[in-house]
mmCIF file of C-alpha atoms and ligand atoms in Angstrom:
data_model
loop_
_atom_site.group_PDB
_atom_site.id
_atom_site.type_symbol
_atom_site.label_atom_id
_atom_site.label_comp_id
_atom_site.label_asym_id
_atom_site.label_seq_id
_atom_site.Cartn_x
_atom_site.Cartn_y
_atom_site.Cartn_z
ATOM 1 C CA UNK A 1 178.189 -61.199 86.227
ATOM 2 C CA UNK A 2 181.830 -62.192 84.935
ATOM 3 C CA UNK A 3 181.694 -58.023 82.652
ATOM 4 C CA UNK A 4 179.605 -56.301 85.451
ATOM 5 C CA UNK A 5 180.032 -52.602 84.222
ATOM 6 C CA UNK A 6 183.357 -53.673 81.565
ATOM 7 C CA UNK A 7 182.775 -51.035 79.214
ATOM 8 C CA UNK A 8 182.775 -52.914 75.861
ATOM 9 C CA UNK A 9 183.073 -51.531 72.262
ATOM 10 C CA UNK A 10 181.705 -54.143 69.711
ATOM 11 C CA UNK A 11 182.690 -52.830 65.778
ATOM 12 C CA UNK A 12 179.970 -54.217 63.154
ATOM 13 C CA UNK A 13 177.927 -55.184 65.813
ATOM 14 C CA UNK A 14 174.691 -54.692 63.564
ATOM 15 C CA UNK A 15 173.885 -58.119 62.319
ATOM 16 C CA UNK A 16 175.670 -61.646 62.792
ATOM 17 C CA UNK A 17 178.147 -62.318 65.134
ATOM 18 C CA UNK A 18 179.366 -59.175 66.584
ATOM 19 C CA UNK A 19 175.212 -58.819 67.549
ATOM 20 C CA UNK A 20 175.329 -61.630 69.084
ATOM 21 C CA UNK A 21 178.624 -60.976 71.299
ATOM 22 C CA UNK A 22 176.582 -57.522 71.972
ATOM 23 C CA UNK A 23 173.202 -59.065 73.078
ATOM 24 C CA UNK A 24 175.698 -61.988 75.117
ATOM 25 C CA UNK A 25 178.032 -59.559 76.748
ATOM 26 C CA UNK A 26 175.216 -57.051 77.714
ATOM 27 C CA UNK A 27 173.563 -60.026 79.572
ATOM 28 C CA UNK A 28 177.081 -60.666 81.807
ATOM 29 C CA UNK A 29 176.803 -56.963 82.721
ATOM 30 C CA UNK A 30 178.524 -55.199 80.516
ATOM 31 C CA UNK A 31 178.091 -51.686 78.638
ATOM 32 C CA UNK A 32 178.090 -52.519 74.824
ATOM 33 C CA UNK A 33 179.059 -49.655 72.211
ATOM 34 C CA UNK A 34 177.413 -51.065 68.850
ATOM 35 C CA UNK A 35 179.933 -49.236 66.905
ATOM 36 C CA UNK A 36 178.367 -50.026 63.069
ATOM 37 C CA UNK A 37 178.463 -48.385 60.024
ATOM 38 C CA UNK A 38 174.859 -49.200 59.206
ATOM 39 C CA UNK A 39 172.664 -46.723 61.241
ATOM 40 C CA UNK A 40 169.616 -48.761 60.770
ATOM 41 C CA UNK A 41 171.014 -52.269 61.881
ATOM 42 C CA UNK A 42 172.719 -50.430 64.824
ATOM 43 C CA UNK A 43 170.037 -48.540 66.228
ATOM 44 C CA UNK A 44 167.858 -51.817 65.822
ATOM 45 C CA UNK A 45 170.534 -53.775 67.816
ATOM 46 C CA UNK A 46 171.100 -51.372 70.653
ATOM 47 C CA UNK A 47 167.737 -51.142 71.062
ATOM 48 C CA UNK A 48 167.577 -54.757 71.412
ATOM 49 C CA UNK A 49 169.540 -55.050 74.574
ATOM 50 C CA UNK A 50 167.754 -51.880 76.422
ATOM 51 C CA UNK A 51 164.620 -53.185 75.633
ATOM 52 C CA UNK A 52 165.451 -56.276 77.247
ATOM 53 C CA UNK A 53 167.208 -54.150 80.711
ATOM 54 C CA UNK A 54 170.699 -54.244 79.691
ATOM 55 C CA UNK A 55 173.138 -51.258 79.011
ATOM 56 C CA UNK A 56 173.711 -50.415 75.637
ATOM 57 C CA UNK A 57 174.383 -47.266 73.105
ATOM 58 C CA UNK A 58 174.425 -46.782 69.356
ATOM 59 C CA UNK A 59 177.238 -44.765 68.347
ATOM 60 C CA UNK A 60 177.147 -44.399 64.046
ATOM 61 C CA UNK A 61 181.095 -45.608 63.340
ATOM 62 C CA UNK A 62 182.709 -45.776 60.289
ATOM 63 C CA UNK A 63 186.018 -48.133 60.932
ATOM 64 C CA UNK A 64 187.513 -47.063 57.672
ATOM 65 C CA UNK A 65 187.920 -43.717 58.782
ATOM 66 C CA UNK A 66 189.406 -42.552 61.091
ATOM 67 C CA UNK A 67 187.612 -39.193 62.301
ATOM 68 C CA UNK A 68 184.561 -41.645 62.900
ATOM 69 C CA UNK A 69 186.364 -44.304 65.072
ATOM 70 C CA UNK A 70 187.790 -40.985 66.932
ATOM 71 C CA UNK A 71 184.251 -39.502 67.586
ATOM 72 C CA UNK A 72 183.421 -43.381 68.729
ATOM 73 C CA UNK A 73 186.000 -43.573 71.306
ATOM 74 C CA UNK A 74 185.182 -39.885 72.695
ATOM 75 C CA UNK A 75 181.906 -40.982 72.382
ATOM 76 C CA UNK A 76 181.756 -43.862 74.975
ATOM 77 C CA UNK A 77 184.005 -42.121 77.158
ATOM 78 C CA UNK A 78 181.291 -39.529 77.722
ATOM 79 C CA UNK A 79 178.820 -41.712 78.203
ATOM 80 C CA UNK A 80 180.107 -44.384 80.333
ATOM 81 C CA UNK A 81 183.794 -43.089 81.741
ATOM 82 C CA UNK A 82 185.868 -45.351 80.561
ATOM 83 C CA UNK A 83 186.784 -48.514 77.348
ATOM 84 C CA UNK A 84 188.128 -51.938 79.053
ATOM 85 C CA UNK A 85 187.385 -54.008 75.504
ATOM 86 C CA UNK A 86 186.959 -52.996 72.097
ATOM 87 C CA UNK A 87 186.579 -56.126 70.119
ATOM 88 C CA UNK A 88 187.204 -55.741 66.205
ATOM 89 C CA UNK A 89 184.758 -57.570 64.758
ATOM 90 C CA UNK A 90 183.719 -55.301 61.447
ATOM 91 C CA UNK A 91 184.766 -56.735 58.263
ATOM 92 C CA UNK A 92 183.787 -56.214 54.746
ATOM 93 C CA UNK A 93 182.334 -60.221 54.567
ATOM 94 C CA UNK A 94 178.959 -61.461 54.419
ATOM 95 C CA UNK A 95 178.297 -59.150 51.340
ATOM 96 C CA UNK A 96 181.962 -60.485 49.519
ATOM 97 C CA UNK A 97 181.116 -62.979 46.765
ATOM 98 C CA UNK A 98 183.532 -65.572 44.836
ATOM 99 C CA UNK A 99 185.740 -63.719 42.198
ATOM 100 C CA UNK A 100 189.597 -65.104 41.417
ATOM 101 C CA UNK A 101 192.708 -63.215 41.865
ATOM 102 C CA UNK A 102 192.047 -61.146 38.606
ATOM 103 C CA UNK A 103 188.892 -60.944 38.286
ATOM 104 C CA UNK A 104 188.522 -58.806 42.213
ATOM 105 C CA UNK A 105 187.926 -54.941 41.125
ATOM 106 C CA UNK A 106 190.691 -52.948 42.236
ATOM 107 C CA UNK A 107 187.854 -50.570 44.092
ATOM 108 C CA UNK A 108 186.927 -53.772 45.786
ATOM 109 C CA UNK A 109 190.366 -54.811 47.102
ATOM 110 C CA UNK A 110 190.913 -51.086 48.279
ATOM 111 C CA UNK A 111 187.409 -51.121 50.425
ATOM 112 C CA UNK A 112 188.195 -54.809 52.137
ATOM 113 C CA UNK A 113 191.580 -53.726 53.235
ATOM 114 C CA UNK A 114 190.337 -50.413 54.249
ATOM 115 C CA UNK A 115 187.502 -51.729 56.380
ATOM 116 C CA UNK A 116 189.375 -54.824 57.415
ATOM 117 C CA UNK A 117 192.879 -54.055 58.198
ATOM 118 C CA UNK A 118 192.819 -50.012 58.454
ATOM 119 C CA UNK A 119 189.919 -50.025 60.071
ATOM 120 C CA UNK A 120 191.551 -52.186 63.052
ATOM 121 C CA UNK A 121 194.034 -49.685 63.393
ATOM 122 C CA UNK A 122 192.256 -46.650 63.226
ATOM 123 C CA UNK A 123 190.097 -48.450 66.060
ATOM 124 C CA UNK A 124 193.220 -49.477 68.026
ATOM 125 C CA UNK A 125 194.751 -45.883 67.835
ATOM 126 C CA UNK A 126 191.669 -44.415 69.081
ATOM 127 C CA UNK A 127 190.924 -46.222 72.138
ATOM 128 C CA UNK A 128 194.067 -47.168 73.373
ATOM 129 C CA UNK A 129 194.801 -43.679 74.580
ATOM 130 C CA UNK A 130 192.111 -44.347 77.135
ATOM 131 C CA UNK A 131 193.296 -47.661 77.875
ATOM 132 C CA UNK A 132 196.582 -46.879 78.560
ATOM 133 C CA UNK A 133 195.729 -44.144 80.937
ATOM 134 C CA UNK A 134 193.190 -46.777 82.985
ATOM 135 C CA UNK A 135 196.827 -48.982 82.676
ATOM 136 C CA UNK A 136 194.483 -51.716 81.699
ATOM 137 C CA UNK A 137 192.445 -52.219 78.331
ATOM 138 C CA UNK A 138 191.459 -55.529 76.424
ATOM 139 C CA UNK A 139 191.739 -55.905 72.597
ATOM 140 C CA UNK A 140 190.005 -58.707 70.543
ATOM 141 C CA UNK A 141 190.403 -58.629 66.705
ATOM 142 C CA UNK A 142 188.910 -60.635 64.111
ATOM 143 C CA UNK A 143 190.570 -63.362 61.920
ATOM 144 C CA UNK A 144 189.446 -66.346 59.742
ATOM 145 C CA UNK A 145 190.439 -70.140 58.434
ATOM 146 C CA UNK A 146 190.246 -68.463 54.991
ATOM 147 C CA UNK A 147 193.477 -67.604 55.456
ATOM 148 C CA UNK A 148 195.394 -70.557 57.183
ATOM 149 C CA UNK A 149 193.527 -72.711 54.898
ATOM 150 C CA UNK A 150 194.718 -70.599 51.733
ATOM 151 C CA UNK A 151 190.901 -70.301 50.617
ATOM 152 C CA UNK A 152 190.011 -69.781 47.217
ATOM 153 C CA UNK A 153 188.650 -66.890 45.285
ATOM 154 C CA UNK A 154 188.525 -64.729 48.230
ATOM 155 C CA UNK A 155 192.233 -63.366 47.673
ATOM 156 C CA UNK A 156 191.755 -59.881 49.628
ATOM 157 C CA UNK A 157 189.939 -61.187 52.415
ATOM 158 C CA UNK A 158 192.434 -63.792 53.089
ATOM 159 C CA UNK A 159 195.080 -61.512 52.948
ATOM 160 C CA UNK A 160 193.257 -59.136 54.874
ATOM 161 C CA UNK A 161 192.750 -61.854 57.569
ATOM 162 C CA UNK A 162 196.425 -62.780 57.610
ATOM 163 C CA UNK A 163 197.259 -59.214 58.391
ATOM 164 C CA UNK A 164 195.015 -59.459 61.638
ATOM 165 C CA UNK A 165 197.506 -61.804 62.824
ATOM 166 C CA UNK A 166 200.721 -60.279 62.325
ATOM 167 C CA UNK A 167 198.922 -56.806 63.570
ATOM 168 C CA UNK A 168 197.998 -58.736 66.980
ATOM 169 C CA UNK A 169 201.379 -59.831 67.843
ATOM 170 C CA UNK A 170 202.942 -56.566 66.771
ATOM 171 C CA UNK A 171 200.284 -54.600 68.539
ATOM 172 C CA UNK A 172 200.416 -56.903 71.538
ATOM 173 C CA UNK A 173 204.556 -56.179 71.841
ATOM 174 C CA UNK A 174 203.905 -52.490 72.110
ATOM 175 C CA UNK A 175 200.734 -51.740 74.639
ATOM 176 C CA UNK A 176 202.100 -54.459 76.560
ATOM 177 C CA UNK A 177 203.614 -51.851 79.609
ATOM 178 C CA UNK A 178 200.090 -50.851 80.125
ATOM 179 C CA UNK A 179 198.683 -53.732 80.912
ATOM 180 C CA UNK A 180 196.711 -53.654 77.377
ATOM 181 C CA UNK A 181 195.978 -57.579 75.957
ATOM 182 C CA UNK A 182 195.623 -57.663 72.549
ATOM 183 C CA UNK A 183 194.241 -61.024 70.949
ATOM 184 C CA UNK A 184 192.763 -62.120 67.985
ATOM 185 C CA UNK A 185 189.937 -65.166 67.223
ATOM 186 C CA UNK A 186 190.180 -66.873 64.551
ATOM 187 C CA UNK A 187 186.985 -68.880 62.947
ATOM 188 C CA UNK A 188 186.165 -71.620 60.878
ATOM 189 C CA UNK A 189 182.599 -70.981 58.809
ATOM 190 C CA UNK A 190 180.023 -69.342 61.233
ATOM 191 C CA UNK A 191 176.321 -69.436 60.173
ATOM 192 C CA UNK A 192 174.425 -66.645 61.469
ATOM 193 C CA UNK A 193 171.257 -64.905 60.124
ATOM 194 C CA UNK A 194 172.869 -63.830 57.136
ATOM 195 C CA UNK A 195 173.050 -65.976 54.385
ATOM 196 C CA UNK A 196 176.383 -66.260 52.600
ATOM 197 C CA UNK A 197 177.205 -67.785 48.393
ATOM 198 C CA UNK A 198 180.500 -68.833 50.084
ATOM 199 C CA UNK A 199 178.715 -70.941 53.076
ATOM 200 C CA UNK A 200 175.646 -73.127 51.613
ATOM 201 C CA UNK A 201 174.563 -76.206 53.259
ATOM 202 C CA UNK A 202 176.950 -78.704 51.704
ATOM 203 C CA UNK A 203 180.243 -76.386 52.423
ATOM 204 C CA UNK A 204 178.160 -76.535 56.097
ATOM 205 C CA UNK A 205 177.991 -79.891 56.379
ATOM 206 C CA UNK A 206 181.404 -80.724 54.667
ATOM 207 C CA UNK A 207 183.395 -78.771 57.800
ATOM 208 C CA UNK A 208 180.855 -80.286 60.183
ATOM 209 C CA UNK A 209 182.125 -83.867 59.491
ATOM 210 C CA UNK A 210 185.952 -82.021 59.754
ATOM 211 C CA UNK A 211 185.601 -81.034 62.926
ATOM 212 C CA UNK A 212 186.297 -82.861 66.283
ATOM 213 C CA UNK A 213 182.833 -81.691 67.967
ATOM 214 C CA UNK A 214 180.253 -82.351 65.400
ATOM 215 C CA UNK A 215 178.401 -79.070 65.754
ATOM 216 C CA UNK A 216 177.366 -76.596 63.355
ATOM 217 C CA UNK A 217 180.106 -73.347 64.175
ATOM 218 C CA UNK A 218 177.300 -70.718 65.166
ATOM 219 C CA UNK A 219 177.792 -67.606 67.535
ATOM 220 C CA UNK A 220 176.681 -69.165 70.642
ATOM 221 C CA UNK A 221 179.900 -71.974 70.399
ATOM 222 C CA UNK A 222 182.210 -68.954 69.787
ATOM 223 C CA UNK A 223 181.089 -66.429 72.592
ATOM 224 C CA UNK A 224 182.523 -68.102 75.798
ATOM 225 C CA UNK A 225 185.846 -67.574 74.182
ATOM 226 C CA UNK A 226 185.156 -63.730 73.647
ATOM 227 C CA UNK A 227 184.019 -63.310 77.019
ATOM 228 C CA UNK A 228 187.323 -65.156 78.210
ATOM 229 C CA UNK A 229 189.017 -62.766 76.744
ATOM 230 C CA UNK A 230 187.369 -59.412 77.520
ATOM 231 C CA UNK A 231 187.536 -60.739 81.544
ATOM 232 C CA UNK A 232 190.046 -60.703 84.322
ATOM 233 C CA UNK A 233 190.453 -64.331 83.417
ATOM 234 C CA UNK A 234 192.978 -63.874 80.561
ATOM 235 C CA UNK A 235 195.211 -60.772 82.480
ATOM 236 C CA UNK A 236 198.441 -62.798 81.067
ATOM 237 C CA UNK A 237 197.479 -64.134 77.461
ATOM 238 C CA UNK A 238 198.980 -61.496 74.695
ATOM 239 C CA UNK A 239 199.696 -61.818 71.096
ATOM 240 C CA UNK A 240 197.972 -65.099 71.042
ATOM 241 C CA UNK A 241 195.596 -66.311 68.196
ATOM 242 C CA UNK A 242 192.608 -68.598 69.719
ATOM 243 C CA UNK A 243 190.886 -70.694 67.317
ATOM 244 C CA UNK A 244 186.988 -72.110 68.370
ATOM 245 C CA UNK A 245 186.625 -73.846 65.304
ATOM 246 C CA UNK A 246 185.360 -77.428 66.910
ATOM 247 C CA UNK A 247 188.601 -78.931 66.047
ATOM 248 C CA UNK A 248 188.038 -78.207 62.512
ATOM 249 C CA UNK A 249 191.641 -77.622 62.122
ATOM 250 C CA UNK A 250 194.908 -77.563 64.873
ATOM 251 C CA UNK A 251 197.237 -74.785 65.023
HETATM 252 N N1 LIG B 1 180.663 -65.763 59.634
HETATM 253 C C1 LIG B 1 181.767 -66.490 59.380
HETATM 254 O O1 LIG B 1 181.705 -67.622 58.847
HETATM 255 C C2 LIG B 1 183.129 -65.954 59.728
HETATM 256 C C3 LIG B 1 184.231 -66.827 59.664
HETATM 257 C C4 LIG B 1 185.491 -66.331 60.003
HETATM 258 C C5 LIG B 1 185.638 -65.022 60.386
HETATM 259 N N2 LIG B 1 184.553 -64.191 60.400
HETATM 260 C C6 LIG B 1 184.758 -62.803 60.805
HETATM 261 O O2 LIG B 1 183.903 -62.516 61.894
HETATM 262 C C7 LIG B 1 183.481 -61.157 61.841
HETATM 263 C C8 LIG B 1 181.956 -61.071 61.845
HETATM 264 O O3 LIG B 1 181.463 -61.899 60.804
HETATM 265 P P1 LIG B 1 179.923 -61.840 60.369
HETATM 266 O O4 LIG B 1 179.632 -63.133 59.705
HETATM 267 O O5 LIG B 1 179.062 -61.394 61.481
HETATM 268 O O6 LIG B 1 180.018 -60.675 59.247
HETATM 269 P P2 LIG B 1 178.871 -59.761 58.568
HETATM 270 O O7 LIG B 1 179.406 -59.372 57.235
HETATM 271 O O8 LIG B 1 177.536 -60.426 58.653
HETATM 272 O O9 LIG B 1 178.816 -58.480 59.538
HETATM 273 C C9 LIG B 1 179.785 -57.492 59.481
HETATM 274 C C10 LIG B 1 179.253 -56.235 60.121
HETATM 275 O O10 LIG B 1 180.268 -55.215 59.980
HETATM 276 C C11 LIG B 1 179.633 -54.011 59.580
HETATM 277 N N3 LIG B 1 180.569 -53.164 58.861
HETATM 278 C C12 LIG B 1 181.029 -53.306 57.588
HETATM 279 N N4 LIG B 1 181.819 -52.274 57.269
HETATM 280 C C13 LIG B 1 181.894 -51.480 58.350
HETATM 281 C C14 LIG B 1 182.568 -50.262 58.624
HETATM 282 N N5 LIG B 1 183.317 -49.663 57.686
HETATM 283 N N6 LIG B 1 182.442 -49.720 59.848
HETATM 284 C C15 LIG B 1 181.672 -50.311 60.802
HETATM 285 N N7 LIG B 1 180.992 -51.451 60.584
HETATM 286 C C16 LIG B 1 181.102 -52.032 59.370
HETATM 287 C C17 LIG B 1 178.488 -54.485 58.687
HETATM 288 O O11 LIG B 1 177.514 -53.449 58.503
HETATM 289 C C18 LIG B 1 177.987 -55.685 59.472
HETATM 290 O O12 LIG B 1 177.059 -55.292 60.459
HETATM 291 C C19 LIG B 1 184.131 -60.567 60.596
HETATM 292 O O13 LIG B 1 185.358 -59.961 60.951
HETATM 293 C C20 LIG B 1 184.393 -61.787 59.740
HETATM 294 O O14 LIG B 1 185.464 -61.582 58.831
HETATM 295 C C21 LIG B 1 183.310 -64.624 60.105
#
């Protein structure tokens, strides 16, 4: 059990790939935290794992505020003692549709960059308190080809996804002391249960042929990496983006 008992806070861990990281990591023994906006979703998901003998909690967490990813790390301290990973994972995403670079309603920019760069920090701030008093702590956030590939009509969540970056290495350079890692994944297109305008079968297929391994990118080729990272295993890796894209692209 490479997590027994790693106490593991999974943002947006309702639906796609952060449920599957919570479902994966709950079955190498660790606590999950579905930390997710959407009651409904979250609830479901935590249930999931229980109901199937692992250790999980729902705790209601909005990332774009920061009250709510306060209550979330006070939250899973009472419960289970302690935070050794909180993996970033929410983003404003699945629901975002094709628009160009004037056409994106100003509302709309606000909310991605709220959710999708605030919402990191607000995360970060909260927990790392807890880490740094444990001296230890393990930090994954979330980033995306969009943005080394310069996608498209997708302006603020490419520039929201470039900010992950820079926020990991700067991050990374001051918890460092503590023995806090902070990382960052970066992935090509991922196709999980929810269907996306800006991933249909061709773009699928088109990446497929891309890619070194000729796999479709889906959760279960992405988690071994996560788990890498939330473990023992990667005690010296800091500041470092990892990319499990199939050889898609080289960075
Ligand atoms: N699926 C892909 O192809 C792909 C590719 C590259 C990067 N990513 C990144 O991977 C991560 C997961 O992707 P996904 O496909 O599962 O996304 P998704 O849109 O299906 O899921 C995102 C989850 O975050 C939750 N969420 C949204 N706003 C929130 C908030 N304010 N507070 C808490 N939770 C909130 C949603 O309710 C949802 O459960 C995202 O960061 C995404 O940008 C995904």
């Amino acid at each position: 059990m490479r997590l027994k008992d790693k106490v593991c806070i999974i943002t947006g861990a309702g639906q796609g790939i952060g449920k599957y990281y919570a479902k994966k990591l709950a079955g190498k023994g660790a606590k999950i935290v579905v930390a997710e906006y959407n009651e409904e979703s979250g609830q479901a998901a935590a249930n999931e794992i229980t109901s199937n003998g692992n250790e999980a909690c729902f705790i209601q967490t909005d990332v774009s505020n920061e009250n709510s990813t306060i209550n979330m790390a006070e939250k899973t301290v009472q419960k289970y003692g302690r935070i050794d990973v909180l993996i970033n994972n929410a983003a404003i995403f699945a629901s975002l549709g094709f628009k160009s670079y004037d056409q994106i309603p100003v509302d709309e920019w606000d909310r991605v960059m709220a959710v999708n760069l605030k919402g990191l920090w607000f995360c970060c701030k909260a927990v790392i308190p807890y880490m740094k008093e444990q001296k230890k702590g393990k930090i994954i956030n979330t980033s995306s080809s969009a943005w080394d590939l310069g996608r498209a009509q997708y302006l603020h969540y490419v520039t929201s996804k470039a900010g992950v970056v820079g926020f990991t290495r700067g991050l990374a350079k001051e918890v460092g002391d503590w023995d806090i890692n902070v990382n960052c994944v970066s992935y090509a297109g991922v196709i999980t249960e929810i269907e996306r305008e800006s991933y249909n079968t061709d773009a699928q297929q088109w990446v497929m042929n891309q890619q070194c391994i000729k796999r479709p990118g889906a959760p279960n080729e992405l988690v071994g990496t996560i788990i890498f990272l939330a473990s023992d295993d990667s005690d010296f890796i800091s500041g470092q983006t990892i990319h499990p894209n199939g050889g898609f692209y080289f960075h």
